């Protein structure tokens, strides 16, 4: 039997449908071998993290803001962060959902109420930052643990730390 070639034509900017039942394990795949063009959002990129967790945003969903990665560099930075920062935190403290990892320029503008011409310099816009909260754990305690154990970052910010409440 002759095989038939099959092509799918998509409108400009449209993304191909992804079979979510297939969940590739990319945990051991080197960063330079991962491309976002055909990446399954459910693919494992660290033992306990999937691609979609790096771009998940309730605000983006509510406002229909595209929060997909805009470059391979941003994707790879976020995966690097998941493997070397988020995963060790999960290994130590158990399950949690990162509040914010990658944020597109469009999401940054809405979040910070800036005009469409404004460009964010936030490390979130490059996939190099994550916001983490662990239920029942004081923010300062988590920040101290990360500072002592991870040493893979340039800063730890306790945004909501209130010294009067110790959390």
Tab-separated table of N, CA and C in Angstrom:
chain	number	residue	atom	x	y	z
A	1	UNK	N	0.838	-1.198	0.000
A	1	UNK	CA	0.000	0.000	0.000
A	1	UNK	C	0.865	1.237	0.000
A	2	UNK	N	0.452	2.198	-0.724
A	2	UNK	CA	1.161	3.477	-0.744
A	2	UNK	C	0.670	4.318	0.430
A	3	UNK	N	1.589	4.987	1.089
A	3	UNK	CA	1.176	5.857	2.188
A	3	UNK	C	0.784	7.208	1.611
A	4	UNK	N	-0.080	7.863	2.293
A	4	UNK	CA	-0.548	9.160	1.831
A	4	UNK	C	0.051	10.246	2.695
A	5	UNK	N	0.513	11.270	2.058
A	5	UNK	CA	1.016	12.428	2.792
A	5	UNK	C	-0.172	13.250	3.249
A	6	UNK	N	-0.026	13.834	4.400
A	6	UNK	CA	-1.112	14.647	4.929
A	6	UNK	C	-0.545	15.981	5.390
A	7	UNK	N	-1.179	17.043	4.988
A	7	UNK	CA	-0.743	18.371	5.401
A	7	UNK	C	-1.914	19.100	6.043
A	8	UNK	N	-1.596	19.911	7.005
A	8	UNK	CA	-2.606	20.732	7.652
A	8	UNK	C	-2.243	22.187	7.404
A	9	UNK	N	-3.195	22.936	6.910
A	9	UNK	CA	-2.965	24.344	6.655
A	9	UNK	C	-3.634	25.128	7.778
A	10	UNK	N	-2.880	25.993	8.412
A	10	UNK	CA	-3.404	26.798	9.515
A	10	UNK	C	-3.429	28.263	9.125
A	11	UNK	N	-4.362	28.978	9.684
A	11	UNK	CA	-4.407	30.424	9.476
A	11	UNK	C	-3.169	31.044	10.115
A	12	UNK	N	-2.711	32.182	9.610
A	12	UNK	CA	-1.543	32.836	10.211
A	12	UNK	C	-1.736	33.039	11.715
A	13	UNK	N	-0.755	32.648	12.492
A	13	UNK	CA	-0.801	32.797	13.942
A	13	UNK	C	-1.519	31.676	14.666
A	14	UNK	N	-2.175	30.775	13.916
A	14	UNK	CA	-2.887	29.664	14.558
A	14	UNK	C	-1.895	28.592	14.980
A	15	UNK	N	-2.253	27.854	16.017
A	15	UNK	CA	-1.388	26.786	16.516
A	15	UNK	C	-2.043	25.449	16.208
A	16	UNK	N	-1.216	24.474	15.880
A	16	UNK	CA	-1.720	23.143	15.600
A	16	UNK	C	-2.317	22.546	16.871
A	17	UNK	N	-3.360	21.743	16.710
A	17	UNK	CA	-3.953	21.052	17.847
A	17	UNK	C	-2.943	20.061	18.399
A	18	UNK	N	-2.922	19.930	19.710
A	18	UNK	CA	-1.978	19.033	20.368
A	18	UNK	C	-2.759	17.905	21.009
A	19	UNK	N	-2.297	16.683	20.816
A	19	UNK	CA	-2.929	15.536	21.442
A	19	UNK	C	-2.504	15.507	22.905
A	20	UNK	N	-3.420	15.872	23.796
A	20	UNK	CA	-3.078	15.978	25.208
A	20	UNK	C	-2.928	14.616	25.875
A	21	UNK	N	-3.362	13.540	25.196
A	21	UNK	CA	-3.193	12.225	25.803
A	21	UNK	C	-1.729	11.773	25.712
A	22	UNK	N	-0.970	12.360	24.802
A	22	UNK	CA	0.453	12.058	24.706
A	22	UNK	C	1.196	13.061	25.586
A	23	UNK	N	1.894	12.571	26.577
A	23	UNK	CA	2.628	13.471	27.460
A	23	UNK	C	4.097	13.091	27.437
A	24	UNK	N	4.844	13.683	26.527
A	24	UNK	CA	6.264	13.359	26.434
A	24	UNK	C	7.010	13.729	27.709
A	25	UNK	N	7.999	12.923	28.039
A	25	UNK	CA	8.848	13.185	29.186
A	25	UNK	C	10.145	13.791	28.678
A	26	UNK	N	10.309	15.086	28.904
A	26	UNK	CA	11.489	15.819	28.448
A	26	UNK	C	12.420	16.158	29.611
A	27	UNK	N	12.233	15.500	30.738
A	27	UNK	CA	12.993	15.858	31.934
A	27	UNK	C	14.498	15.692	31.746
A	28	UNK	N	14.909	14.762	30.892
A	28	UNK	CA	16.345	14.552	30.663
A	28	UNK	C	16.820	15.179	29.354
A	29	UNK	N	15.921	15.831	28.642
A	29	UNK	CA	16.271	16.437	27.361
A	29	UNK	C	17.050	17.730	27.594
A	30	UNK	N	18.224	17.859	26.973
A	30	UNK	CA	18.982	19.111	27.117
A	30	UNK	C	18.160	20.301	26.618
A	31	UNK	N	18.343	21.433	27.259
A	31	UNK	CA	17.569	22.631	26.909
A	31	UNK	C	17.676	22.996	25.441
A	32	UNK	N	18.856	22.863	24.864
A	32	UNK	CA	19.036	23.265	23.467
A	32	UNK	C	18.335	22.335	22.482
A	33	UNK	N	17.774	21.236	22.970
A	33	UNK	CA	17.043	20.299	22.113
A	33	UNK	C	15.534	20.475	22.234
A	34	UNK	N	15.089	21.425	23.051
A	34	UNK	CA	13.657	21.657	23.252
A	34	UNK	C	13.244	22.888	22.461
A	35	UNK	N	12.209	22.712	21.629
A	35	UNK	CA	11.700	23.799	20.801
A	35	UNK	C	10.223	24.013	21.116
A	36	UNK	N	9.791	25.250	21.182
A	36	UNK	CA	8.395	25.507	21.521
A	36	UNK	C	7.442	25.354	20.347
A	37	UNK	N	7.951	25.243	19.151
A	37	UNK	CA	7.084	25.198	17.968
A	37	UNK	C	6.099	24.033	17.989
A	38	UNK	N	6.513	22.871	18.426
A	38	UNK	CA	5.621	21.710	18.471
A	38	UNK	C	5.587	21.094	19.858
A	39	UNK	N	5.777	21.891	20.867
A	39	UNK	CA	5.859	21.406	22.229
A	39	UNK	C	4.471	21.161	22.808
A	40	UNK	N	4.259	19.971	23.322
A	40	UNK	CA	3.004	19.617	23.967
A	40	UNK	C	2.944	20.340	25.317
A	41	UNK	N	1.870	21.091	25.601
A	41	UNK	CA	1.796	21.827	26.868
A	41	UNK	C	1.813	20.920	28.098
A	42	UNK	N	1.474	19.643	27.922
A	42	UNK	CA	1.473	18.710	29.046
A	42	UNK	C	2.796	17.961	29.186
A	43	UNK	N	3.765	18.261	28.336
A	43	UNK	CA	5.061	17.583	28.413
A	43	UNK	C	5.723	17.871	29.756
A	44	UNK	N	6.293	16.825	30.339
A	44	UNK	CA	7.069	16.992	31.574
A	44	UNK	C	8.400	17.631	31.224
A	45	UNK	N	8.749	18.696	31.935
A	45	UNK	CA	10.041	19.351	31.700
A	45	UNK	C	10.928	19.266	32.940
A	46	UNK	N	10.350	18.819	34.040
A	46	UNK	CA	11.033	18.501	35.289
A	46	UNK	C	10.192	17.382	35.896
A	47	UNK	N	10.711	16.630	36.847
A	47	UNK	CA	9.945	15.484	37.353
A	47	UNK	C	8.509	15.793	37.772
A	48	UNK	N	8.239	16.985	38.280
A	48	UNK	CA	6.894	17.327	38.733
A	48	UNK	C	6.332	18.592	38.104
A	49	UNK	N	6.860	19.005	36.969
A	49	UNK	CA	6.359	20.216	36.309
A	49	UNK	C	6.139	19.975	34.830
A	50	UNK	N	5.062	20.558	34.340
A	50	UNK	CA	4.717	20.476	32.922
A	50	UNK	C	4.849	21.866	32.296
A	51	UNK	N	4.978	21.885	30.983
A	51	UNK	CA	5.179	23.135	30.258
A	51	UNK	C	4.099	24.164	30.592
A	52	UNK	N	2.843	23.746	30.589
A	52	UNK	CA	1.758	24.708	30.774
A	52	UNK	C	1.831	25.432	32.118
A	53	UNK	N	2.459	24.819	33.118
A	53	UNK	CA	2.558	25.469	34.423
A	53	UNK	C	3.448	26.714	34.375
A	54	UNK	N	4.291	26.790	33.377
A	54	UNK	CA	5.224	27.915	33.268
A	54	UNK	C	4.578	29.156	32.665
A	55	UNK	N	3.440	28.992	31.990
A	55	UNK	CA	2.757	30.129	31.369
A	55	UNK	C	1.349	30.338	31.925
A	56	UNK	N	0.952	29.520	32.870
A	56	UNK	CA	-0.402	29.604	33.421
A	56	UNK	C	-0.597	30.944	34.128
A	57	UNK	N	-1.715	31.596	33.811
A	57	UNK	CA	-2.036	32.880	34.422
A	57	UNK	C	-3.540	33.064	34.423
A	58	UNK	N	-4.110	33.213	35.606
A	58	UNK	CA	-5.545	33.458	35.703
A	58	UNK	C	-5.917	34.785	35.046
A	59	UNK	N	-5.082	35.807	35.242
A	59	UNK	CA	-5.351	37.109	34.631
A	59	UNK	C	-5.338	37.007	33.104
A	60	UNK	N	-4.350	36.311	32.561
A	60	UNK	CA	-4.286	36.136	31.101
A	60	UNK	C	-5.513	35.388	30.598
A	61	UNK	N	-5.938	34.373	31.316
A	61	UNK	CA	-7.135	33.619	30.912
A	61	UNK	C	-8.376	34.493	30.959
A	62	UNK	N	-8.555	35.229	32.054
A	62	UNK	CA	-9.741	36.087	32.194
A	62	UNK	C	-9.789	37.172	31.138
A	63	UNK	N	-8.644	37.713	30.772
A	63	UNK	CA	-8.595	38.837	29.825
A	63	UNK	C	-8.266	38.411	28.390
A	64	UNK	N	-8.165	37.109	28.152
A	64	UNK	CA	-7.832	36.575	26.816
A	64	UNK	C	-6.518	37.156	26.293
A	65	UNK	N	-5.508	37.166	27.165
A	65	UNK	CA	-4.186	37.673	26.805
A	65	UNK	C	-3.305	36.494	26.434
A	66	UNK	N	-2.645	36.580	25.299
A	66	UNK	CA	-1.726	35.533	24.874
A	66	UNK	C	-0.510	35.547	25.803
A	67	UNK	N	-0.305	34.449	26.506
A	67	UNK	CA	0.844	34.359	27.407
A	67	UNK	C	1.767	33.216	26.994
A	68	UNK	N	1.782	32.902	25.717
A	68	UNK	CA	2.686	31.864	25.210
A	68	UNK	C	4.100	32.419	25.107
A	69	UNK	N	5.057	31.514	25.183
A	69	UNK	CA	6.453	31.916	25.023
A	69	UNK	C	6.642	32.567	23.662
A	70	UNK	N	7.470	33.604	23.622
A	70	UNK	CA	7.714	34.307	22.365
A	70	UNK	C	9.072	33.995	21.771
A	71	UNK	N	9.879	33.242	22.511
A	71	UNK	CA	11.180	32.862	21.958
A	71	UNK	C	11.658	31.570	22.608
A	72	UNK	N	12.536	30.886	21.908
A	72	UNK	CA	13.163	29.675	22.460
A	72	UNK	C	13.939	30.026	23.727
A	73	UNK	N	14.582	31.179	23.729
A	73	UNK	CA	15.380	31.607	24.879
A	73	UNK	C	14.517	31.729	26.130
A	74	UNK	N	13.324	32.317	26.007
A	74	UNK	CA	12.425	32.467	27.146
A	74	UNK	C	11.935	31.106	27.628
A	75	UNK	N	11.568	30.241	26.694
A	75	UNK	CA	11.132	28.887	27.046
A	75	UNK	C	12.230	28.149	27.797
A	76	UNK	N	13.417	28.176	27.268
A	76	UNK	CA	14.530	27.437	27.872
A	76	UNK	C	14.909	28.007	29.233
A	77	UNK	N	14.826	29.318	29.397
A	77	UNK	CA	15.106	29.931	30.702
A	77	UNK	C	14.078	29.464	31.731
A	78	UNK	N	12.813	29.403	31.332
A	78	UNK	CA	11.759	28.969	32.254
A	78	UNK	C	11.915	27.491	32.616
A	79	UNK	N	12.290	26.667	31.652
A	79	UNK	CA	12.519	25.252	31.946
A	79	UNK	C	13.717	25.098	32.876
A	80	UNK	N	14.775	25.847	32.627
A	80	UNK	CA	15.947	25.836	33.493
A	80	UNK	C	15.538	26.200	34.928
A	81	UNK	N	14.724	27.221	35.065
A	81	UNK	CA	14.221	27.655	36.363
A	81	UNK	C	13.393	26.548	37.025
A	82	UNK	N	12.539	25.897	36.245
A	82	UNK	CA	11.712	24.819	36.798
A	82	UNK	C	12.583	23.673	37.298
A	83	UNK	N	13.606	23.336	36.537
A	83	UNK	CA	14.461	22.205	36.907
A	83	UNK	C	15.351	22.503	38.110
A	84	UNK	N	15.883	23.721	38.180
A	84	UNK	CA	16.895	24.010	39.193
A	84	UNK	C	16.403	24.814	40.392
A	85	UNK	N	15.191	25.360	40.316
A	85	UNK	CA	14.649	26.105	41.444
A	85	UNK	C	13.304	25.520	41.885
A	86	UNK	N	12.328	25.471	40.981
A	86	UNK	CA	11.003	24.992	41.366
A	86	UNK	C	11.013	23.527	41.808
A	87	UNK	N	11.710	22.675	41.066
A	87	UNK	CA	11.718	21.257	41.419
A	87	UNK	C	12.350	21.004	42.790
A	88	UNK	N	13.507	21.595	43.106
A	88	UNK	CA	14.050	21.389	44.453
A	88	UNK	C	13.117	21.892	45.560
A	89	UNK	N	12.385	22.981	45.313
A	89	UNK	CA	11.424	23.461	46.306
A	89	UNK	C	10.315	22.434	46.476
A	90	UNK	N	9.826	21.889	45.375
A	90	UNK	CA	8.770	20.871	45.463
A	90	UNK	C	9.290	19.608	46.137
A	91	UNK	N	10.533	19.224	45.824
A	91	UNK	CA	11.123	18.037	46.465
A	91	UNK	C	11.176	18.211	47.980
A	92	UNK	N	11.494	19.398	48.429
A	92	UNK	CA	11.649	19.664	49.861
A	92	UNK	C	10.315	19.878	50.571
A	93	UNK	N	9.415	20.647	49.960
A	93	UNK	CA	8.214	21.090	50.671
A	93	UNK	C	6.912	20.487	50.158
A	94	UNK	N	6.952	19.700	49.115
A	94	UNK	CA	5.736	19.088	48.588
A	94	UNK	C	5.084	19.929	47.509
A	95	UNK	N	3.899	19.506	47.144
A	95	UNK	CA	3.192	20.098	46.019
A	95	UNK	C	2.821	21.559	46.256
A	96	UNK	N	3.006	22.359	45.231
A	96	UNK	CA	2.574	23.749	45.190
A	96	UNK	C	2.456	24.130	43.728
A	97	UNK	N	1.751	25.183	43.466
A	97	UNK	CA	1.622	25.696	42.104
A	97	UNK	C	2.314	27.052	42.047
A	98	UNK	N	3.293	27.200	41.147
A	98	UNK	CA	3.925	28.524	41.043
A	98	UNK	C	2.881	29.564	40.656
A	99	UNK	N	2.931	30.717	41.305
A	99	UNK	CA	1.965	31.782	41.002
A	99	UNK	C	2.235	32.424	39.659
A	100	UNK	N	3.483	32.558	39.326
A	100	UNK	CA	3.831	33.264	38.104
A	100	UNK	C	5.253	32.894	37.716
A	101	UNK	N	5.423	32.401	36.507
A	101	UNK	CA	6.765	32.153	35.978
A	101	UNK	C	6.899	33.089	34.780
A	102	UNK	N	6.653	32.606	33.580
A	102	UNK	CA	6.763	33.459	32.395
A	102	UNK	C	5.545	34.371	32.281
A	103	UNK	N	5.794	35.636	31.942
A	103	UNK	CA	4.716	36.579	31.640
A	103	UNK	C	5.074	37.306	30.351
A	104	UNK	N	4.200	37.212	29.374
A	104	UNK	CA	4.429	37.903	28.099
A	104	UNK	C	4.411	39.410	28.317
A	105	UNK	N	4.926	40.130	27.334
A	105	UNK	CA	4.907	41.595	27.413
A	105	UNK	C	3.466	42.095	27.532
A	106	UNK	N	2.547	41.477	26.802
A	106	UNK	CA	1.143	41.901	26.871
A	106	UNK	C	0.586	41.703	28.280
A	107	UNK	N	0.891	40.593	28.902
A	107	UNK	CA	0.428	40.341	30.264
A	107	UNK	C	1.089	41.301	31.245
A	108	UNK	N	2.363	41.549	31.077
A	108	UNK	CA	3.067	42.505	31.945
A	108	UNK	C	2.420	43.884	31.870
A	109	UNK	N	2.077	44.324	30.653
A	109	UNK	CA	1.458	45.645	30.491
A	109	UNK	C	0.122	45.728	31.223
A	110	UNK	N	-0.710	44.702	31.090
A	110	UNK	CA	-2.008	44.705	31.766
A	110	UNK	C	-1.812	44.629	33.277
A	111	UNK	N	-0.924	43.765	33.720
A	111	UNK	CA	-0.663	43.593	35.150
A	111	UNK	C	-0.178	44.882	35.800
A	112	UNK	N	0.639	45.628	35.068
A	112	UNK	CA	1.234	46.846	35.627
A	112	UNK	C	0.579	48.128	35.115
A	113	UNK	N	-0.545	47.949	34.382
A	113	UNK	CA	-1.323	49.080	33.880
A	113	UNK	C	-0.462	50.069	33.091
A	114	UNK	N	0.235	49.543	32.089
A	114	UNK	CA	1.140	50.355	31.267
A	114	UNK	C	0.605	50.449	29.839
A	115	UNK	N	1.035	51.465	29.084
A	115	UNK	CA	0.581	51.610	27.684
A	115	UNK	C	1.181	50.520	26.783
A	116	UNK	N	0.593	50.354	25.625
A	116	UNK	CA	1.010	49.293	24.702
A	116	UNK	C	2.437	49.465	24.190
A	117	UNK	N	2.986	50.643	24.321
A	117	UNK	CA	4.358	50.878	23.856
A	117	UNK	C	5.411	50.525	24.916
A	118	UNK	N	4.967	50.319	26.144
A	118	UNK	CA	5.887	50.039	27.261
A	118	UNK	C	6.424	48.621	27.166
A	119	UNK	N	7.720	48.452	27.423
A	119	UNK	CA	8.337	47.129	27.454
A	119	UNK	C	8.848	46.845	28.858
A	120	UNK	N	8.438	45.721	29.383
A	120	UNK	CA	8.840	45.328	30.725
A	120	UNK	C	10.288	44.853	30.739
A	121	UNK	N	10.975	45.177	31.810
A	121	UNK	CA	12.328	44.656	32.019
A	121	UNK	C	12.319	43.561	33.083
A	122	UNK	N	11.132	43.160	33.507
A	122	UNK	CA	10.989	42.123	34.529
A	122	UNK	C	11.610	40.811	34.055
A	123	UNK	N	12.225	40.109	34.970
A	123	UNK	CA	12.770	38.789	34.622
A	123	UNK	C	11.652	37.802	34.295
A	124	UNK	N	10.436	38.060	34.751
A	124	UNK	CA	9.301	37.214	34.367
A	124	UNK	C	9.112	37.242	32.847
A	125	UNK	N	9.338	38.397	32.227
A	125	UNK	CA	9.148	38.538	30.778
A	125	UNK	C	10.226	37.812	29.980
A	126	UNK	N	11.214	37.281	30.668
A	126	UNK	CA	12.274	36.491	30.015
A	126	UNK	C	12.271	35.040	30.494
A	127	UNK	N	11.298	34.655	31.325
A	127	UNK	CA	11.238	33.292	31.847
A	127	UNK	C	12.273	33.033	32.923
A	128	UNK	N	12.798	34.079	33.541
A	128	UNK	CA	13.887	33.945	34.508
A	128	UNK	C	13.450	34.178	35.942
A	129	UNK	N	12.143	34.249	36.208
A	129	UNK	CA	11.666	34.520	37.563
A	129	UNK	C	10.442	33.672	37.861
A	130	UNK	N	10.230	33.417	39.137
A	130	UNK	CA	9.028	32.701	39.551
A	130	UNK	C	8.572	33.235	40.904
A	131	UNK	N	7.274	33.257	41.096
A	131	UNK	CA	6.686	33.629	42.374
A	131	UNK	C	6.172	32.348	43.013
A	132	UNK	N	6.565	32.126	44.256
A	132	UNK	CA	6.215	30.894	44.945
A	132	UNK	C	5.659	31.215	46.320
A	133	UNK	N	4.558	30.572	46.654
A	133	UNK	CA	4.011	30.593	48.004
A	133	UNK	C	3.713	29.150	48.370
A	134	UNK	N	3.996	28.803	49.604
A	134	UNK	CA	3.671	27.472	50.088
A	134	UNK	C	2.738	27.645	51.284
A	135	UNK	N	1.554	27.059	51.175
A	135	UNK	CA	0.548	27.204	52.225
A	135	UNK	C	1.121	26.786	53.577
A	136	UNK	N	0.915	27.650	54.562
A	136	UNK	CA	1.344	27.356	55.919
A	136	UNK	C	2.818	27.624	56.197
A	137	UNK	N	3.547	28.091	55.204
A	137	UNK	CA	4.970	28.363	55.403
A	137	UNK	C	5.214	29.860	55.311
A	138	UNK	N	5.839	30.440	56.316
A	138	UNK	CA	6.136	31.875	56.236
A	138	UNK	C	7.033	32.198	55.048
A	139	UNK	N	6.731	33.304	54.383
A	139	UNK	CA	7.484	33.741	53.217
A	139	UNK	C	8.970	33.858	53.524
A	140	UNK	N	9.291	34.437	54.658
A	140	UNK	CA	10.694	34.639	55.020
A	140	UNK	C	11.424	33.307	55.198
A	141	UNK	N	10.734	32.314	55.740
A	141	UNK	CA	11.340	30.987	55.917
A	141	UNK	C	11.651	30.342	54.565
A	142	UNK	N	10.721	30.446	53.621
A	142	UNK	CA	10.957	29.910	52.281
A	142	UNK	C	12.110	30.653	51.607
A	143	UNK	N	12.129	31.967	51.728
A	143	UNK	CA	13.202	32.765	51.125
A	143	UNK	C	14.553	32.400	51.733
A	144	UNK	N	14.604	32.188	53.026
A	144	UNK	CA	15.859	31.828	53.686
A	144	UNK	C	16.327	30.450	53.219
A	145	UNK	N	15.410	29.503	53.116
A	145	UNK	CA	15.774	28.163	52.641
A	145	UNK	C	16.330	28.256	51.221
A	146	UNK	N	15.632	28.995	50.347
A	146	UNK	CA	16.082	29.138	48.953
A	146	UNK	C	17.460	29.785	48.898
A	147	UNK	N	17.671	30.801	49.716
A	147	UNK	CA	18.965	31.487	49.737
A	147	UNK	C	20.080	30.544	50.187
A	148	UNK	N	19.799	29.739	51.187
A	148	UNK	CA	20.808	28.817	51.731
A	148	UNK	C	21.072	27.616	50.831
A	149	UNK	N	20.035	27.094	50.196
A	149	UNK	CA	20.151	25.807	49.502
A	149	UNK	C	20.281	25.887	47.988
A	150	UNK	N	19.741	26.898	47.362
A	150	UNK	CA	19.684	26.882	45.897
A	150	UNK	C	20.832	27.616	45.227
A	151	UNK	N	21.131	28.809	45.625
A	151	UNK	CA	22.255	29.582	45.093
A	151	UNK	C	22.286	29.641	43.556
A	152	UNK	N	21.146	29.561	42.944
A	152	UNK	CA	21.063	29.556	41.484
A	152	UNK	C	20.291	30.763	40.958
A	153	UNK	N	20.350	31.839	41.658
A	153	UNK	CA	19.570	32.993	41.268
A	153	UNK	C	20.329	34.248	41.649
A	154	UNK	N	19.848	35.391	41.181
A	154	UNK	CA	20.539	36.625	41.537
A	154	UNK	C	19.810	37.425	42.604
A	155	UNK	N	18.552	37.055	42.913
A	155	UNK	CA	17.835	37.762	43.964
A	155	UNK	C	16.652	36.948	44.459
A	156	UNK	N	16.293	37.186	45.717
A	156	UNK	CA	15.078	36.649	46.314
A	156	UNK	C	14.324	37.848	46.863
A	157	UNK	N	13.090	37.997	46.441
A	157	UNK	CA	12.283	39.138	46.862
A	157	UNK	C	11.106	38.621	47.673
A	158	UNK	N	10.951	39.104	48.874
A	158	UNK	CA	9.788	38.770	49.704
A	158	UNK	C	8.763	39.881	49.521
A	159	UNK	N	7.976	39.790	48.461
A	159	UNK	CA	7.061	40.873	48.101
A	159	UNK	C	5.981	41.126	49.135
A	160	UNK	N	5.463	40.090	49.720
A	160	UNK	CA	4.329	40.257	50.640
A	160	UNK	C	4.732	40.033	52.086
A	161	UNK	N	6.003	40.069	52.370
A	161	UNK	CA	6.457	39.831	53.728
A	161	UNK	C	6.043	40.981	54.629
A	162	UNK	N	5.429	40.649	55.741
A	162	UNK	CA	5.042	41.641	56.733
A	162	UNK	C	5.710	41.281	58.050
A	163	UNK	N	6.784	41.999	58.432
A	163	UNK	CA	7.514	41.653	59.645
A	163	UNK	C	6.650	41.711	60.901
A	164	UNK	N	5.582	42.498	60.891
A	164	UNK	CA	4.682	42.558	62.058
A	164	UNK	C	3.929	41.260	62.251
A	165	UNK	N	3.693	40.543	61.151
A	165	UNK	CA	2.964	39.280	61.237
A	165	UNK	C	3.895	38.084	61.137
A	166	UNK	N	5.153	38.321	60.812
A	166	UNK	CA	6.119	37.230	60.688
A	166	UNK	C	5.863	36.338	59.502
A	167	UNK	N	5.148	36.834	58.523
A	167	UNK	CA	4.852	36.019	57.332
A	167	UNK	C	4.852	36.899	56.094
